[in-house]
Tab-separated table of C-alpha atoms and ligand atoms in Angstrom:
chain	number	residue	atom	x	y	z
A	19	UNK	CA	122.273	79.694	130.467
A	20	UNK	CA	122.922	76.088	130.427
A	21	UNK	CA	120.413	73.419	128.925
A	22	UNK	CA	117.527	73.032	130.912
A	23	UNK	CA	117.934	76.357	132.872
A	24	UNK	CA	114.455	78.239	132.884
A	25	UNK	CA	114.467	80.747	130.225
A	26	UNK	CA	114.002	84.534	131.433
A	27	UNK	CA	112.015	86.930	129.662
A	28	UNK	CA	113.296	89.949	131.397
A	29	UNK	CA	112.701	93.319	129.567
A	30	UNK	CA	116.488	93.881	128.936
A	31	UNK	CA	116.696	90.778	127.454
A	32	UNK	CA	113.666	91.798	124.683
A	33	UNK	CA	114.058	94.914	124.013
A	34	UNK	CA	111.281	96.286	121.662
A	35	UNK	CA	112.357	99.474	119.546
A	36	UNK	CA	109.166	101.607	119.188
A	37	UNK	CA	109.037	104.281	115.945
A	38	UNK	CA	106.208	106.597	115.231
A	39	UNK	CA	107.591	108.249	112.699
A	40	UNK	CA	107.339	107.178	108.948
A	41	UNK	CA	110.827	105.445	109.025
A	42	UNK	CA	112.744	103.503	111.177
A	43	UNK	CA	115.791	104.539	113.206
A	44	UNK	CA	117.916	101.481	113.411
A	45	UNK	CA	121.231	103.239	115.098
A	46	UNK	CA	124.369	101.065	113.804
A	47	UNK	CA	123.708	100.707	109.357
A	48	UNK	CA	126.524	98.548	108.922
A	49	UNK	CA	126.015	94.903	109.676
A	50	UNK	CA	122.364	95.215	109.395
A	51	UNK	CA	120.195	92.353	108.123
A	52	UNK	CA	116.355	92.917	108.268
A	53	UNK	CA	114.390	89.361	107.663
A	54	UNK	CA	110.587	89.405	107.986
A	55	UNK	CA	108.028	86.687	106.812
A	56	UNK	CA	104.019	86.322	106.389
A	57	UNK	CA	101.872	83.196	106.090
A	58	UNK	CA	100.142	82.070	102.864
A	59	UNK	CA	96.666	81.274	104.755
A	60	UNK	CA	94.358	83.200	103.135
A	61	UNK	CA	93.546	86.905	102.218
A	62	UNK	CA	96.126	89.272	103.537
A	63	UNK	CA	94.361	92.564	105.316
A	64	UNK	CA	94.663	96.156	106.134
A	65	UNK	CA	96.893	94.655	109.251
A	66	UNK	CA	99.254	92.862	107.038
A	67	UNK	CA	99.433	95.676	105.076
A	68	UNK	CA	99.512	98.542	107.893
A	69	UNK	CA	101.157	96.424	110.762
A	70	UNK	CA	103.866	94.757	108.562
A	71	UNK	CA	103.973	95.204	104.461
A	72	UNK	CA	103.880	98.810	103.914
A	73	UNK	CA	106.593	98.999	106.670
A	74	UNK	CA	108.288	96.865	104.845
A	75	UNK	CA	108.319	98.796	101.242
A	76	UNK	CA	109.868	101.998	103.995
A	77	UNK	CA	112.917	99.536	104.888
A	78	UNK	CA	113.697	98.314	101.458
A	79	UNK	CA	115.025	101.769	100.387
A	80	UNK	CA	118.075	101.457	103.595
A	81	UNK	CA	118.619	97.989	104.384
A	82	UNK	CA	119.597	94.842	103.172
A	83	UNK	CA	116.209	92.605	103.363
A	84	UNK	CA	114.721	89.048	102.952
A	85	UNK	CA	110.809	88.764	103.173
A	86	UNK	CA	109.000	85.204	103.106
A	87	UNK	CA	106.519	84.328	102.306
A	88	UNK	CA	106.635	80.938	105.040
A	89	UNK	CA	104.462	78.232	103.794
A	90	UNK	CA	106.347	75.701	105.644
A	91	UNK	CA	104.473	77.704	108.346
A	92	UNK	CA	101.503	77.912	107.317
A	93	UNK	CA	101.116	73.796	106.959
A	94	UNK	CA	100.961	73.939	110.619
A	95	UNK	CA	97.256	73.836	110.049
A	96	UNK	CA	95.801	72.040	107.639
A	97	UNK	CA	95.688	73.509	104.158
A	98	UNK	CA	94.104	72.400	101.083
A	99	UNK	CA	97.298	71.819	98.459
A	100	UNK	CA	96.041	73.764	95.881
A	101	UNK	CA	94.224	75.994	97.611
A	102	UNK	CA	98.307	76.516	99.296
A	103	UNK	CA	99.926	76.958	95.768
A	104	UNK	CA	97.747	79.623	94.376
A	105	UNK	CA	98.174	81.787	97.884
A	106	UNK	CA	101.667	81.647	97.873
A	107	UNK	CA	101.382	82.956	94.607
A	108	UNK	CA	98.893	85.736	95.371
A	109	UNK	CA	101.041	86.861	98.773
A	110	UNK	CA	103.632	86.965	96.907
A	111	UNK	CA	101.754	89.117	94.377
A	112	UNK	CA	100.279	91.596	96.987
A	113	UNK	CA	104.142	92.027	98.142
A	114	UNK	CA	105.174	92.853	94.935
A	115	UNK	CA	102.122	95.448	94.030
A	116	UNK	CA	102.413	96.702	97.364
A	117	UNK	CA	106.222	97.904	96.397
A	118	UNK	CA	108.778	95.800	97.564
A	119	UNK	CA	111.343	95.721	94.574
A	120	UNK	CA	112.566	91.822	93.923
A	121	UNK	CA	116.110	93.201	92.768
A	122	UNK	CA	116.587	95.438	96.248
A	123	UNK	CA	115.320	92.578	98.396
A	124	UNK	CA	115.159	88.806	98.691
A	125	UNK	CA	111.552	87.672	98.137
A	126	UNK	CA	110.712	83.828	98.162
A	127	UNK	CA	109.164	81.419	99.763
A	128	UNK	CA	110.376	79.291	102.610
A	129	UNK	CA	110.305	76.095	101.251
A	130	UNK	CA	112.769	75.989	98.327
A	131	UNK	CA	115.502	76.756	101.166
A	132	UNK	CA	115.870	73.602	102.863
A	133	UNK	CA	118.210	75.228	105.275
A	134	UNK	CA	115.084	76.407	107.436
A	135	UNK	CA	114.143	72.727	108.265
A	136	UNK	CA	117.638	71.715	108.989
A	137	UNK	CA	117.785	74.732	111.245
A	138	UNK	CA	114.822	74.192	113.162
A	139	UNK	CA	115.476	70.958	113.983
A	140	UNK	CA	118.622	71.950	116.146
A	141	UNK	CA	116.786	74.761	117.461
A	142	UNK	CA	113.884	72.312	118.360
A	143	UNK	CA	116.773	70.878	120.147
A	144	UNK	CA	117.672	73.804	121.539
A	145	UNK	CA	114.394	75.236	123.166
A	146	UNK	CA	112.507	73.756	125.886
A	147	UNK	CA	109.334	72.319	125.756
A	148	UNK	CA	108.320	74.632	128.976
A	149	UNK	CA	109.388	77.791	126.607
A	150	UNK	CA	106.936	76.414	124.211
A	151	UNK	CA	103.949	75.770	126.443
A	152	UNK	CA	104.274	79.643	127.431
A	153	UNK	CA	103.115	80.654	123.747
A	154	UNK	CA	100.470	82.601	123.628
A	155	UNK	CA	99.470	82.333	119.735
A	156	UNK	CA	100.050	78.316	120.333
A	157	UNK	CA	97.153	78.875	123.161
A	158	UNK	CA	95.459	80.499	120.792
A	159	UNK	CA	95.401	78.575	117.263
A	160	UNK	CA	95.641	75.207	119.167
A	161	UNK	CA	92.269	76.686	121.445
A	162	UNK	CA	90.324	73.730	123.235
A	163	UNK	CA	92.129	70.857	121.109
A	164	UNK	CA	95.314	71.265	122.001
A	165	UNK	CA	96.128	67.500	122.365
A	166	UNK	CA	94.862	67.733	118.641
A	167	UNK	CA	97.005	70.090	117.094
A	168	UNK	CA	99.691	69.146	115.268
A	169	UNK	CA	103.286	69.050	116.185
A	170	UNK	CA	104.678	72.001	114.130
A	171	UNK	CA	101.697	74.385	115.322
A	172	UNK	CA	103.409	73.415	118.745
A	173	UNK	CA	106.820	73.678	117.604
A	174	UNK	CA	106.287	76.781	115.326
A	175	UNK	CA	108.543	79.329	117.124
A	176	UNK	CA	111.032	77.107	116.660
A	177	UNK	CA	111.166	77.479	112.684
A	178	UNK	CA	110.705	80.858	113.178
A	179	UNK	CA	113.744	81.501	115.049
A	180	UNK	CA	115.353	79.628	112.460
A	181	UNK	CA	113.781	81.527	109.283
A	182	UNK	CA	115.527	84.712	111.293
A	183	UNK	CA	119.061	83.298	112.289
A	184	UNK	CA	119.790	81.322	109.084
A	185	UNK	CA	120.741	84.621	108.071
A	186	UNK	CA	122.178	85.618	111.039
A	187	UNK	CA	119.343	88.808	110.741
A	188	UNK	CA	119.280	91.616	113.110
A	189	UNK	CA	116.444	93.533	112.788
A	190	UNK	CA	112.952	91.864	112.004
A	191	UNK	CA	109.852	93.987	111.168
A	192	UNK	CA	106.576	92.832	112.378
A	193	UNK	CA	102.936	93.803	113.998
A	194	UNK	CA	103.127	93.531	117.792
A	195	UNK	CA	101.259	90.182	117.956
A	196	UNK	CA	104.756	88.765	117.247
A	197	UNK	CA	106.715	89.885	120.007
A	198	UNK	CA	106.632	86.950	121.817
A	199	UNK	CA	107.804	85.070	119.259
A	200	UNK	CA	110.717	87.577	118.705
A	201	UNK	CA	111.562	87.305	122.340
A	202	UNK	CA	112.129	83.420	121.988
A	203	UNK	CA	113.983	84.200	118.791
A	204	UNK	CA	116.427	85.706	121.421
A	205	UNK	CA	116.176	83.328	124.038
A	206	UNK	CA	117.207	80.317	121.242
A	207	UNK	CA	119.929	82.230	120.042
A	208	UNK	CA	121.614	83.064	123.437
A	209	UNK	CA	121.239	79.568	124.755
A	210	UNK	CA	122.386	77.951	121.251
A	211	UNK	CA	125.940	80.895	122.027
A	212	UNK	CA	125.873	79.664	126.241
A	213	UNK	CA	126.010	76.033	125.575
A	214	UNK	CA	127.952	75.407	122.631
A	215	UNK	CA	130.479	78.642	124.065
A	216	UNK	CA	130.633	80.765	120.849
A	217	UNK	CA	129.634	84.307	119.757
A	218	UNK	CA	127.201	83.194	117.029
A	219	UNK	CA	123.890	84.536	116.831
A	220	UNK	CA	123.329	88.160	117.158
A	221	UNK	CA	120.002	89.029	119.388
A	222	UNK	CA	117.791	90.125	117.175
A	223	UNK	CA	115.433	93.332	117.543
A	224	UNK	CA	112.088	93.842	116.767
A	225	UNK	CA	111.283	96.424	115.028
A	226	UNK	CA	107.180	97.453	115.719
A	227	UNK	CA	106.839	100.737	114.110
A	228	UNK	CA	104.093	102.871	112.187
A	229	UNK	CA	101.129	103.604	113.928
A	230	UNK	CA	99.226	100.493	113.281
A	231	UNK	CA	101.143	98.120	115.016
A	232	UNK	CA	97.665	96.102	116.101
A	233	UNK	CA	95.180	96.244	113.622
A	234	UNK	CA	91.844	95.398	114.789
A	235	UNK	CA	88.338	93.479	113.967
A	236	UNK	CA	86.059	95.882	112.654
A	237	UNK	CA	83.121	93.604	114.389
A	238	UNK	CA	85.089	94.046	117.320
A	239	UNK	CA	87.458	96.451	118.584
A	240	UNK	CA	88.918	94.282	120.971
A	241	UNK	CA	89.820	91.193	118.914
A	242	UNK	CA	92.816	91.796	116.311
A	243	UNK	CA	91.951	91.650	112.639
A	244	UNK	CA	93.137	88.455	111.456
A	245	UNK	CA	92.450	85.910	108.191
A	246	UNK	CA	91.679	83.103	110.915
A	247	UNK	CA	88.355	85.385	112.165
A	248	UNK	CA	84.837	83.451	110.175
A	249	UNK	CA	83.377	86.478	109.572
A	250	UNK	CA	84.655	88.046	106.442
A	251	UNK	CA	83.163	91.272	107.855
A	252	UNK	CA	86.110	91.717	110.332
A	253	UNK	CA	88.415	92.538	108.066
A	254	UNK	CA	89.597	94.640	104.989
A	255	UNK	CA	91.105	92.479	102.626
A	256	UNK	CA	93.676	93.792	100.159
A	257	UNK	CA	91.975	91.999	97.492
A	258	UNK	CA	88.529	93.666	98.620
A	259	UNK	CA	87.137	95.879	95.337
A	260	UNK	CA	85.280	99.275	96.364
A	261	UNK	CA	81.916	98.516	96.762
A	262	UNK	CA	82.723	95.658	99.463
A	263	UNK	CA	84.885	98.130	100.856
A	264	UNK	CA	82.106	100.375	101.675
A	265	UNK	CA	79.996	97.527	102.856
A	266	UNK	CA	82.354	96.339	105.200
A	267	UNK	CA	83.117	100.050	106.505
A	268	UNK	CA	79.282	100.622	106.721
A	269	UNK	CA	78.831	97.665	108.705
A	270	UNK	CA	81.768	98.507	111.253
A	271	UNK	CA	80.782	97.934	114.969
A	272	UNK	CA	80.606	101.871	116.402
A	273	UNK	CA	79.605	102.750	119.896
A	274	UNK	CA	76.112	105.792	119.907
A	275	UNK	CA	78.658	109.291	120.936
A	276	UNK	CA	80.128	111.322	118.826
A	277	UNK	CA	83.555	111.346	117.926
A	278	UNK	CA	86.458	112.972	120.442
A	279	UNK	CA	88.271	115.655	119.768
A	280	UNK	CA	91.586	114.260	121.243
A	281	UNK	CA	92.720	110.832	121.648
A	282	UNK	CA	91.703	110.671	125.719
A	283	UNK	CA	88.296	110.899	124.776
A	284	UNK	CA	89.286	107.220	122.878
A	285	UNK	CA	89.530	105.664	126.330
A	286	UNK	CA	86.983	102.517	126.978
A	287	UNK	CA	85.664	103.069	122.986
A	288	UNK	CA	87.828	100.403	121.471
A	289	UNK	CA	85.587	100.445	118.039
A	290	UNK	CA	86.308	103.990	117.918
A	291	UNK	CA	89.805	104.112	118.614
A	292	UNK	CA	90.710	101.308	115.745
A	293	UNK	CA	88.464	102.922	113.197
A	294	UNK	CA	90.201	106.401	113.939
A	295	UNK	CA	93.506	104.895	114.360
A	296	UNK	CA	93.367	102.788	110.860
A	297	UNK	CA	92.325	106.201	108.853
A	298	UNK	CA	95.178	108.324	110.428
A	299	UNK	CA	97.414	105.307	109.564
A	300	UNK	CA	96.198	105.374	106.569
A	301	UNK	CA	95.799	108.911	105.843
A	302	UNK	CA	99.543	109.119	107.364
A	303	UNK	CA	98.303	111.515	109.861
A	304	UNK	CA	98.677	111.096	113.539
A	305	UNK	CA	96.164	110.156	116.330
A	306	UNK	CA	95.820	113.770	117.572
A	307	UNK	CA	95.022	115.458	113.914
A	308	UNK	CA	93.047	112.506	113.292
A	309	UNK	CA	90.397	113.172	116.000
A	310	UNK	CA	90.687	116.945	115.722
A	311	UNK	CA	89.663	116.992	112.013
A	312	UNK	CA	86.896	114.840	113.086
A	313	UNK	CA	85.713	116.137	116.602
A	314	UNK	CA	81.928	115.846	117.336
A	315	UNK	CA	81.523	113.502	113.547
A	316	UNK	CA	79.114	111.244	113.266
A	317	UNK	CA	80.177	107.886	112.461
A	318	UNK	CA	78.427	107.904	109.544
A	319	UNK	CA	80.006	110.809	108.095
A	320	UNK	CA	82.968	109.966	109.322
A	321	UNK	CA	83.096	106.269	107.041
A	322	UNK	CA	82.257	108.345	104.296
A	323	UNK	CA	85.408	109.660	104.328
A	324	UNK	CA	87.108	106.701	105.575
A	325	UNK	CA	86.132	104.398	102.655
A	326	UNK	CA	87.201	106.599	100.617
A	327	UNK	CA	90.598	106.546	101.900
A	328	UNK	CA	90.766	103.143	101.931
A	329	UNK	CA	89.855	102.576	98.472
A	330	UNK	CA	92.084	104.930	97.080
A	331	UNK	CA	95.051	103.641	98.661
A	332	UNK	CA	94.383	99.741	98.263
A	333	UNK	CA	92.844	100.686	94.223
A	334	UNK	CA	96.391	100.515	93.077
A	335	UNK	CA	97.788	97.945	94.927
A	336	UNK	CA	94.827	95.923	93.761
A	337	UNK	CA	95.391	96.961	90.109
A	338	UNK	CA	98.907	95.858	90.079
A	339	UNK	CA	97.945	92.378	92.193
A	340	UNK	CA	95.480	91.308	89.386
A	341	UNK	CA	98.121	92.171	86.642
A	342	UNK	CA	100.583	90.387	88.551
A	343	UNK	CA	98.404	87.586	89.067
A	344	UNK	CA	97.798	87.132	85.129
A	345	UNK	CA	101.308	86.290	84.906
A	346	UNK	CA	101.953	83.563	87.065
A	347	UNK	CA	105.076	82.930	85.086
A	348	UNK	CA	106.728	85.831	86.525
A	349	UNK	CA	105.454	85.696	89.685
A	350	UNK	CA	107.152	81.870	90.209
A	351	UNK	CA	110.410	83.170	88.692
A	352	UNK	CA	110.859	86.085	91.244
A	353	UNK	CA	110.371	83.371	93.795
A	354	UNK	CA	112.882	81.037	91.882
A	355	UNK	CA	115.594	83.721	91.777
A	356	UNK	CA	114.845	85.127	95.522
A	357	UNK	CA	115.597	81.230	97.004
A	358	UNK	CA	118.654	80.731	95.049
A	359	UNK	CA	119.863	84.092	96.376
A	360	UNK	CA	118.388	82.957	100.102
A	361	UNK	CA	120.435	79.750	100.021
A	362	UNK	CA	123.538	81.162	98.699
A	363	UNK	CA	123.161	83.648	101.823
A	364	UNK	CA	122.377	80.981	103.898
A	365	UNK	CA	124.876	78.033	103.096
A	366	UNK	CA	127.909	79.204	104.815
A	367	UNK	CA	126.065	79.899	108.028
A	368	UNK	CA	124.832	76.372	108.125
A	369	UNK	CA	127.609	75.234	107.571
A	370	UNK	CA	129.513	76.783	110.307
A	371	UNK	CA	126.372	76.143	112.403
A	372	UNK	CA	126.659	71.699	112.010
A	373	UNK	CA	130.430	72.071	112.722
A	374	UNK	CA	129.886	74.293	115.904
A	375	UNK	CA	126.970	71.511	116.220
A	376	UNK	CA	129.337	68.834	115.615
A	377	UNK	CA	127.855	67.133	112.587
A	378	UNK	CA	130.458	65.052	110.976
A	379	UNK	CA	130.943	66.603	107.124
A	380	UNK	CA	133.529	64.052	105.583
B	403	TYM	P1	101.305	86.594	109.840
B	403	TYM	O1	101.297	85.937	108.508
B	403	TYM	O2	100.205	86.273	110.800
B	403	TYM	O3	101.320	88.159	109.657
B	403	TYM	C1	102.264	88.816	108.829
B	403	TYM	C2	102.626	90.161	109.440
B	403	TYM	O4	101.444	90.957	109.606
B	403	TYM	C3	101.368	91.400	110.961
B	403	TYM	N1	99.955	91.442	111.364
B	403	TYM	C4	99.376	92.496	111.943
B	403	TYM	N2	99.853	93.717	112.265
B	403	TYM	C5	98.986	94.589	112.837
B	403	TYM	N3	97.679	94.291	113.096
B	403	TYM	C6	97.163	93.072	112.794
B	403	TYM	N4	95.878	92.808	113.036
B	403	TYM	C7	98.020	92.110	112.190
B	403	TYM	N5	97.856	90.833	111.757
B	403	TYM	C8	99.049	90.437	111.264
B	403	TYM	C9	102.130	90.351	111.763
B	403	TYM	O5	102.584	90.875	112.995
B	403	TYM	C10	103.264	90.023	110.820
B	403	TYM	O6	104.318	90.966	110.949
B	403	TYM	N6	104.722	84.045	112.482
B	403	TYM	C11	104.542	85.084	111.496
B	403	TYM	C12	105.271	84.838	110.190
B	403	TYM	C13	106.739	84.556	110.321
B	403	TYM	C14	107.745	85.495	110.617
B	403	TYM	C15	108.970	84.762	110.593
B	403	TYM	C16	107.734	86.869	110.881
B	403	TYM	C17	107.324	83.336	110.147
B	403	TYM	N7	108.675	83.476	110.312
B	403	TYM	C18	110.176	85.380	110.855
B	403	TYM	C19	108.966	87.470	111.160
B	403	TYM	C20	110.161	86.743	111.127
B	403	TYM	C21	103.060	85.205	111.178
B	403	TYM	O7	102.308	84.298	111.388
B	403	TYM	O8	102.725	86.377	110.557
């Protein structure tokens, strides 16, 4: 593809690998770089956790991995400073309580590596603004305003592309409401190989896995469960102690029938299908078991159970986030050390990068 040419988002071209089990099956282990990041904009939630973190902790024990935690990101929308510091802080805390080991992996935040800016600026460079305008989460975030919205909200998939191929990653973990993004991830890197004639960046490949992959509102089963929704009632937060747990569960949007004894009977009961599908994810049970160990339930009876679950599998997490986020000290070094280890990674490549660019290095 030459600059300019319209970009194709064939199906070839954007392959998504699919895995139900509990681990990933990435095929070739050599040469394999997984790179995943999360925004510091508020409380992270069951879909974090389900659609990307917990995946995340399964990776660690196979793969060589960077997570980030992107705040360059999230200043795409406006966000008070110090209201910025102390969630980078507390992401960074739920990462760590969650189970991702800061020796295994590289965990910091995307900031102290300058290399991401420099990056996205050629790959601004690169993309098209016609790419761009086919966005969906820009469509989204920048809603009626869109003349209003900044720049970088606009320009956003550029960075991430960069975040990714600064490290020349391969394999990037994430919920399925960034696929599009991935697929521009691919489209950058190919056109950044076609016009400057090199074998550079590898494509990368999503990797949507588990069986939450699109976590949903628990006000309403057809808008995804997100920190951006006003009502705190949508959402689990990981941060959430029991009792509002149980609220929140209580409170979940049902539909009057029973529930199914299979999955089909799911069909046109979106409430339904995310409450049953976020205990068997949780539960680590699939779909199937899921509605047979609950066939003909009541809802009520059946968030009994389910708040259950989902205190005793965020209690610990939660336990270890407020120890962690005592020590603030440690919590800012495992950051420290992660970015010096990030831009060690990353140097060569961007150097290599501005020569194939043709910035002048005397
Ligand atoms: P963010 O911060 O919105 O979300 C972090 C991760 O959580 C997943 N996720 C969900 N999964 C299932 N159901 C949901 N309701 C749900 N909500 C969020 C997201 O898919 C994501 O995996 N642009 C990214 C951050 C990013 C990034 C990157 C990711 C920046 N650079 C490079 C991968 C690679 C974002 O806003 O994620």
């Amino acid at each position: 593809m030459t600059a300019g040419a319209p970009l194709r988002h064939n199906s070839a071209a954007a392959t998504t690998k699919r895995h139900h089990g509990k681990r990933p099956r990435v095929t070739d282990r050599t040469m394999q770089r997984i790179f995943s990041g999360i925004q510091p904009t508020g409380n992270l939630h069951l879909g974090n956790y389900l659609g990307a973190i917990r995946n995340w902790v399964r990776l660690q024990d196979e793969y060589e991995c960077l997570f980030c935690v992107v705040d360059m990101h999230a200043v795409t929308t406006w966000q008070e400073p110090r209201e910025l510091v102390a969630n980078i802080r507390e992401v960074t805390a739920g990462l760590l309580a969650a189970g991702l080991d800061p020796e295994r992996n590289i965990i910091f935040n995307q900031s102290q590596v300058r290399g991401h800016a420099q990056l996205a600026w050629i790959f601004s460079c690169v993309a098209r603004m016609g790419w761009l305008n086919r966005m969906t989460q820009f469509k989204e975030k920048a809603g009626k305003h869109r003349e209003n919205a900044s720049v970088g909200l606009f320009a956003y998939p550029t960075l991430m592309a960069a975040d990714i191929l600064l490290y020349k990653a391969t394999h990037v973990p994430v919920g399925e409401d960034q696929k599009q993004h991935l697929e521009l991830t691919r489209d950058i890197a190919q056109k950044f190989n076609n016009d400057f004639g090199v074998e550079f960046f590898p494509l990368v490949e999503p990797l949507i896995f588990g069986a939450a992959t699109r976590v949903m509102s628990l006000r309403d089963g057809t808008n995804k469960m997100s920190k951006s929704d006003p009502s705190d009632y949508s959402r689990i937060n990981m941060t959430d102690d029991a009792d509002t747990i149980v609220v929140k569960i209580r409170k979940a949007k049902t539909d009057p029938a029973p529930l199914p004894e299979s999955p089909a009977g799911l069909e046109d009961r979106p409430e339904a299908a995310n409450l049953l599908g976020l205990y068997g994810a949780l539960s680590e049970t699939s779909l199937e078991e899921t509605c047979q160990r609950f066939a003909g339930a009541s809802f009520s009876d059946f968030k009994n159970e389910f708040a259950e679950l989902s205190v005793s599998v965020l209690g610990p997490i939660q336990d270890e986030m407020r120890r962690l986020s005592a020590d603030p000290g440690h919590v800012d070094a495992v950051l420290r050390q992660g970015a010096g280890r990030a831009r060690d990674l990353a140097a060569p490549i961007l150097a290599e990068i501005e020569e194939i660019v043709g910035y002048l290095r005397p």
